[in-house]
Tab-separated table of C-alpha atoms and ligand atoms in Angstrom:
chain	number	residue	atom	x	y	z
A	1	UNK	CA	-30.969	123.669	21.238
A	2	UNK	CA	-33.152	120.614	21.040
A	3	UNK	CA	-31.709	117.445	19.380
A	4	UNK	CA	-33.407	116.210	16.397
A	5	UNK	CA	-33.613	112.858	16.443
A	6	UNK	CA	-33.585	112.483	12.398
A	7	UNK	CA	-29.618	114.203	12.026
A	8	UNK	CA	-28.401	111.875	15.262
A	9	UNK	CA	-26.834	108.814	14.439
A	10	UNK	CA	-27.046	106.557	17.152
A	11	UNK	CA	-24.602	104.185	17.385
A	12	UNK	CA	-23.656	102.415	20.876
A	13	UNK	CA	-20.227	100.462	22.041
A	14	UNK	CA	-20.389	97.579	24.486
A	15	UNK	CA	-19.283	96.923	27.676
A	16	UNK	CA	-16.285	95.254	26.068
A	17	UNK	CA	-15.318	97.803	24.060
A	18	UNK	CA	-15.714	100.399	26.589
A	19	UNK	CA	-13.432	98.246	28.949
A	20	UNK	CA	-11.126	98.336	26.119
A	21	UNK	CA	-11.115	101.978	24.810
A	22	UNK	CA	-10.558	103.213	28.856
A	23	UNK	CA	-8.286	100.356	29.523
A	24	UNK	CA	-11.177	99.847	32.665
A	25	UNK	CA	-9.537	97.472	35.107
A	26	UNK	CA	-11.203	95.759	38.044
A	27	UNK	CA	-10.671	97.869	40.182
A	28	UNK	CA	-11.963	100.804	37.716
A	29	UNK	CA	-14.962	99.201	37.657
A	30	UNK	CA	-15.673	98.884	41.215
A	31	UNK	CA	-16.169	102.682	41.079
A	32	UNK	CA	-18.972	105.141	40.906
A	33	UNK	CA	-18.717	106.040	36.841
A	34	UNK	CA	-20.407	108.871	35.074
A	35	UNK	CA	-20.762	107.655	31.323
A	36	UNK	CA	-20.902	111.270	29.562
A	37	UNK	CA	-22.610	111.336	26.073
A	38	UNK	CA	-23.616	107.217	26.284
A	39	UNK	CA	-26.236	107.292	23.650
A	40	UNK	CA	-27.068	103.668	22.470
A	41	UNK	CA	-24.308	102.069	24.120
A	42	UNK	CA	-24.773	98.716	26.173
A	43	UNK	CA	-22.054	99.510	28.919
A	44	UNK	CA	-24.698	100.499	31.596
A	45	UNK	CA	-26.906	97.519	30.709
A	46	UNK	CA	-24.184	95.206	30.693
A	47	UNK	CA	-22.054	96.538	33.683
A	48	UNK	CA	-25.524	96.905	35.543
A	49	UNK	CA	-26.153	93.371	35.080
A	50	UNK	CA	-22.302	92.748	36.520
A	51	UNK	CA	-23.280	94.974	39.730
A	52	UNK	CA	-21.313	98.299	38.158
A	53	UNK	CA	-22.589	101.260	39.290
A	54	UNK	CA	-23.301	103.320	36.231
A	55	UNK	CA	-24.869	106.637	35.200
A	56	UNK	CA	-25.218	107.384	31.680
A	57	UNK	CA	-26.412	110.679	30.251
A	58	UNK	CA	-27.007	111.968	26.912
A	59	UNK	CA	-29.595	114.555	25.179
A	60	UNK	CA	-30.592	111.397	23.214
A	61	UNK	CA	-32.478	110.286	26.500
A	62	UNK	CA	-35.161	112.556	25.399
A	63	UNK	CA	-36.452	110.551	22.936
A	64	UNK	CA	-38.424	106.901	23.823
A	65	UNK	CA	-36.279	103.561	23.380
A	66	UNK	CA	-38.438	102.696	20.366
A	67	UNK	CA	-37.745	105.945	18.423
A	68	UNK	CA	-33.707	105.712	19.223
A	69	UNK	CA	-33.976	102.097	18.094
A	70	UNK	CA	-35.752	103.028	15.024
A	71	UNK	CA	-33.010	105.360	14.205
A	72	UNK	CA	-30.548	103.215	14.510
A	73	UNK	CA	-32.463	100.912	12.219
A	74	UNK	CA	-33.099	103.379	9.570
A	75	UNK	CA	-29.264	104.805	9.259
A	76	UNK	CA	-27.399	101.422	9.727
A	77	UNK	CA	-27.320	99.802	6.073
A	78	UNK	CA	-26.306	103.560	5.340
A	79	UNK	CA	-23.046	103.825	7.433
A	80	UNK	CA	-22.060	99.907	6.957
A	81	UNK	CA	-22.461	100.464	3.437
A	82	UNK	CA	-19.797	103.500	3.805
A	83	UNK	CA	-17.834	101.554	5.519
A	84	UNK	CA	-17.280	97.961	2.811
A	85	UNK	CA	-16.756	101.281	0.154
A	86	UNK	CA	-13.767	102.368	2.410
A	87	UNK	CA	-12.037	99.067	4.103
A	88	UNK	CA	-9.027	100.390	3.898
A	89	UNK	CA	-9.817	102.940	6.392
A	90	UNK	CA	-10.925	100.435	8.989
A	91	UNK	CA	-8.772	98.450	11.242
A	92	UNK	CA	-10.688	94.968	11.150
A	93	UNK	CA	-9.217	93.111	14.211
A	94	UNK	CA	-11.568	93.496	16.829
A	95	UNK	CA	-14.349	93.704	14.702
A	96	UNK	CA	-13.472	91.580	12.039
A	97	UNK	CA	-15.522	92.829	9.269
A	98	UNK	CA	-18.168	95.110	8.424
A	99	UNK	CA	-20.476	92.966	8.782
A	100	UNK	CA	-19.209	91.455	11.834
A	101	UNK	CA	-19.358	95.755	12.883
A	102	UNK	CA	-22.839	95.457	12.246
A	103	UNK	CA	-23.902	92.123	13.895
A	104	UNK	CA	-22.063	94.010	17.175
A	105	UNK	CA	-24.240	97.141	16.924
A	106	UNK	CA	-27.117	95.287	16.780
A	107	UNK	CA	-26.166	93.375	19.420
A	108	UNK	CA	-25.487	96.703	21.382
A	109	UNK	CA	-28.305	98.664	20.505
A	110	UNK	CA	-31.291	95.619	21.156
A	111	UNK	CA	-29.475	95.169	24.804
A	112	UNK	CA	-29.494	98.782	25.197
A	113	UNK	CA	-33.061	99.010	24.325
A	114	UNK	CA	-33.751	95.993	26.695
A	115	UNK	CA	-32.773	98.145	29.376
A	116	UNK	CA	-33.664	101.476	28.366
A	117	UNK	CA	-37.078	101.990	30.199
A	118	UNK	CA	-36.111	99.893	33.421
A	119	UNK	CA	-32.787	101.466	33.306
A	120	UNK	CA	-34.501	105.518	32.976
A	121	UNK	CA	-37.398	104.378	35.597
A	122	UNK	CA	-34.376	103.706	37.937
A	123	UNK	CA	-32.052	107.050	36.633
A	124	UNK	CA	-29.462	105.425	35.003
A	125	UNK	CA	-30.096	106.816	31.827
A	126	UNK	CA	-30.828	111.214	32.332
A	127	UNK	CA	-31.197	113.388	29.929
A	128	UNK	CA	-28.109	116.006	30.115
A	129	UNK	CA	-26.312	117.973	28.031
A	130	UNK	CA	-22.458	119.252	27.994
A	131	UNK	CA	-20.885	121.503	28.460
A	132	UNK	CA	-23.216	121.438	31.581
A	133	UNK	CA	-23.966	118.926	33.621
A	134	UNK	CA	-26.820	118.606	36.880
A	135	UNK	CA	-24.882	116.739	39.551
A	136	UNK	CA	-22.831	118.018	42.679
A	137	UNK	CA	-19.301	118.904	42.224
A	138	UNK	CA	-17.422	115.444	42.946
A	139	UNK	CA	-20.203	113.208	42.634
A	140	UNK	CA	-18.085	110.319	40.286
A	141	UNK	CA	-14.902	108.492	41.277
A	142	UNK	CA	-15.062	108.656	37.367
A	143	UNK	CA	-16.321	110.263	34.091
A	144	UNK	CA	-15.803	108.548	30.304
A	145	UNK	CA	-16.540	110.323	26.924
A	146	UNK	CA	-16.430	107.853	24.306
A	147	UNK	CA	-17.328	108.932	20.548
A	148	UNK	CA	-18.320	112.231	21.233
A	149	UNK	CA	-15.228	114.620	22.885
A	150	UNK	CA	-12.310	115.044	19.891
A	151	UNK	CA	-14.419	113.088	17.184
A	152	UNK	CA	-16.431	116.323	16.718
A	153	UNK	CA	-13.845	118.528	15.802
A	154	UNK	CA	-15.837	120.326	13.455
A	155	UNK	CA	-18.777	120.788	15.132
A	156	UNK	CA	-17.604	121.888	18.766
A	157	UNK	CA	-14.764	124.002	18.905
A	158	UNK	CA	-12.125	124.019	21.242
A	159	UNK	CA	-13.586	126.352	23.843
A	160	UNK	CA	-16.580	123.831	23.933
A	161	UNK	CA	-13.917	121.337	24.697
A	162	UNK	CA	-12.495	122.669	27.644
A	163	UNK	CA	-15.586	124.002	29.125
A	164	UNK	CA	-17.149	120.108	28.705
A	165	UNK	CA	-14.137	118.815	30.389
A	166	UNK	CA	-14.103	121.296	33.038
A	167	UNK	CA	-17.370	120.521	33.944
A	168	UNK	CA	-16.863	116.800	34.040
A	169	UNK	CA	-13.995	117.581	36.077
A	170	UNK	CA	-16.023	119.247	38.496
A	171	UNK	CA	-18.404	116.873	39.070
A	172	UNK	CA	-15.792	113.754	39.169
A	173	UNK	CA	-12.312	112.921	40.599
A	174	UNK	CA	-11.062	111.228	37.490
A	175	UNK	CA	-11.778	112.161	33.315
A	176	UNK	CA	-10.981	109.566	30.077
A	177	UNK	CA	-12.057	110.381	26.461
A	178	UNK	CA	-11.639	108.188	23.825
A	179	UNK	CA	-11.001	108.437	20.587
A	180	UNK	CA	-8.484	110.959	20.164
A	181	UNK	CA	-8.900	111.414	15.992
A	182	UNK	CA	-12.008	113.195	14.674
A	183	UNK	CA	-14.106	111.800	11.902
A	184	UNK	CA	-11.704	112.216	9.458
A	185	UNK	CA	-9.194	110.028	11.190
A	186	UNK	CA	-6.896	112.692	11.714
A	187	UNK	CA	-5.119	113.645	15.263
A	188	UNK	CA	-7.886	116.507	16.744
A	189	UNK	CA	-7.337	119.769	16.318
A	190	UNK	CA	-8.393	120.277	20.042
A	191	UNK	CA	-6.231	118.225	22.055
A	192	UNK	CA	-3.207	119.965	22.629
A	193	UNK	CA	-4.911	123.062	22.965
A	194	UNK	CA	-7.156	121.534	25.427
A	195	UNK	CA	-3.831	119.658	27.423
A	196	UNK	CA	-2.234	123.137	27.300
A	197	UNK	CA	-5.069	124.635	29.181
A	198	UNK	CA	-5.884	121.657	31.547
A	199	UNK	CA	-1.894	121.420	32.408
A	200	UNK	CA	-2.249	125.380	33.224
A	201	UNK	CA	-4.659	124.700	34.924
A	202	UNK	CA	-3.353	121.814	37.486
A	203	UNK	CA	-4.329	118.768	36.161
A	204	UNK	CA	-2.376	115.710	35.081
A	205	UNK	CA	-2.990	114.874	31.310
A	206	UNK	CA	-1.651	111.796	29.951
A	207	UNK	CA	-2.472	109.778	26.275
A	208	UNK	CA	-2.092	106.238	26.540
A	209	UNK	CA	-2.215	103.504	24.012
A	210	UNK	CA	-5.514	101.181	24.515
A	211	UNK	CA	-6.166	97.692	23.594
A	212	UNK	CA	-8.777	99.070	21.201
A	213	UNK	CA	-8.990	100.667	17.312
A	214	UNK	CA	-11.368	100.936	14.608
A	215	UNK	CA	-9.793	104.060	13.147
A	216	UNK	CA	-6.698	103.400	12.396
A	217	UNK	CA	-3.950	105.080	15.267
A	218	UNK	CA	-7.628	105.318	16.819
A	219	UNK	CA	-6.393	103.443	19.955
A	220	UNK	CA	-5.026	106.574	22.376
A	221	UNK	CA	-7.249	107.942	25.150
A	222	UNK	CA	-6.557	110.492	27.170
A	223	UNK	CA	-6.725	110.228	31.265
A	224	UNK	CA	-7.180	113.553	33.413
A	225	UNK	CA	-6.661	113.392	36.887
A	226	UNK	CA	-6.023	116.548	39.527
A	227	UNK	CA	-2.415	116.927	40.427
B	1	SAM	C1	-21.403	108.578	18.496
B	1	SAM	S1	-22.469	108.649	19.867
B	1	SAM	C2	-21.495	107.815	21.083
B	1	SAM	C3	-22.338	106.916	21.955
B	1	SAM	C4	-21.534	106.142	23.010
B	1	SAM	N1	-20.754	107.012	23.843
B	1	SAM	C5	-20.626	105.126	22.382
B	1	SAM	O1	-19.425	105.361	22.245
B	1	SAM	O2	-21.128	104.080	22.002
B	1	SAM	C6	-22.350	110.343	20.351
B	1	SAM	C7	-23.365	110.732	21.417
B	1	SAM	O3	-23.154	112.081	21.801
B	1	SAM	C8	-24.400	112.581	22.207
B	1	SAM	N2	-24.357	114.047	22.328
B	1	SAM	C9	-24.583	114.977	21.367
B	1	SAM	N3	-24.471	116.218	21.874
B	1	SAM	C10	-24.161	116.075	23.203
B	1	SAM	C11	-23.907	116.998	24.271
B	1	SAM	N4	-23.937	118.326	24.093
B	1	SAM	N5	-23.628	116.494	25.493
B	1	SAM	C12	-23.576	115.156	25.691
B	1	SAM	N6	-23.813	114.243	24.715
B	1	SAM	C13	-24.097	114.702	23.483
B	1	SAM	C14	-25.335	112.061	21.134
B	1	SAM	O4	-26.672	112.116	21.540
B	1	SAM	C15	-24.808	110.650	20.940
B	1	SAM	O5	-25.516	109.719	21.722
């Protein structure tokens, strides 16, 4: 089904807080890295700038940089107001306030814009939607989900969960998602269902603790890798 742009919030991380939430060392970033459901983020403008190579796709790419940007404009007083009515539900270290939250995402999404057209003229940013993706089975060293996988609970069930992941397992060596809580801050419903079936299956699943939370216990990923 087509997005529509006016129920989407878009909301990007940075290249900092992607390092972060995958715990992306050196190394990690020395390899070829599928960025699944990027959206707004800055991590393929920044990392592009640092000589990462870096594919993002989202079904957001359909829409121009000015009408994503818009967006964001038009939704952002809304969700940082949410957020100084609930501050207790916020973990305020790494961003240190809300409206240190918002200076960031502005930050993110004008950097993001920056790059957008260049970045699409040159394919880094494709339009593409899970659970299926266009590229050739092992195309990535390495595929992240940040703020999209898990968060969703409600919206995409668990079969939509493992047939996402399976698919970004086909077309890379290595899978992370990050966060592991939905958008209610609780533990997702998917994700031992979804580690039952990938451990069936072959894979390696491990959670590990990351250098990175907004939500609070919001700093596990999870890292799939085959056997
Ligand atoms: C909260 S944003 C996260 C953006 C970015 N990953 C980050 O963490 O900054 C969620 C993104 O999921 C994208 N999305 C929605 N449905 C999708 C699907 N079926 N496949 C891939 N991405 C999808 C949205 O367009 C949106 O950009």
């Amino acid at each position: 089904m087509a997005m529509q742009l006016d129920q989407v919030v878009p909301f990007g991380r940075s290249f900092d807080e992607y390092v972060r939430m995958f715990s992306l060392s050196d190394r990690d970033l020395q390899k070829t890295i599928l960025s699944v459901a990027d959206g707004p983020a800055s991590f393929n403008a920044e990392g592009t700038q640092q000589g990462c190579q870096i594919q993002s796709v989202d079904p957001l790419y359909a829409f121009k940089g000015e009408e994503i940007r818009s967006r964001f404009y038009a939704v952002l007083d809304d969700i940082i107001t949410q957020i100084k009515n609930t501050p207790d539900s916020w973990v305020w270290r790494y961003h240190t306030s809300p409206d240190a939250l918002r200076g960031h995402r502005v930050e993110v999404v004008e950097r993001f814009y920056a790059d957008y057209a260049a970045g699409k003229a040159a394919g880094r940013y494709t339009f593409g939607e899970l659970p299926h993706l266009s590229y050739e089975k092992a195309s990535y060293d390495l595929a992240l989900s940040s703020h999209f996988l898990f968060l969703y609970a409600e919206q995409l069930d668990t079969d939509f969960h493992i047939a996402a992941i399976d698919e970004m397992l086909r077309v890379s060596q290595e899978v992370r998602i990050f966060p592991l809580l939905t958008l209610s801050q609780e533990k997702s419903p998917h994700l031992v269902p979804v580690m039952n079936y990938l451990s069936a299956a072959g894979y390696q699943c491990q959670v590990e603790k990351v250098d990175y939370e907004l939500q609070p216990g919001g700093d596990e990923m999870l890292r799939i890798c085959r056997a």
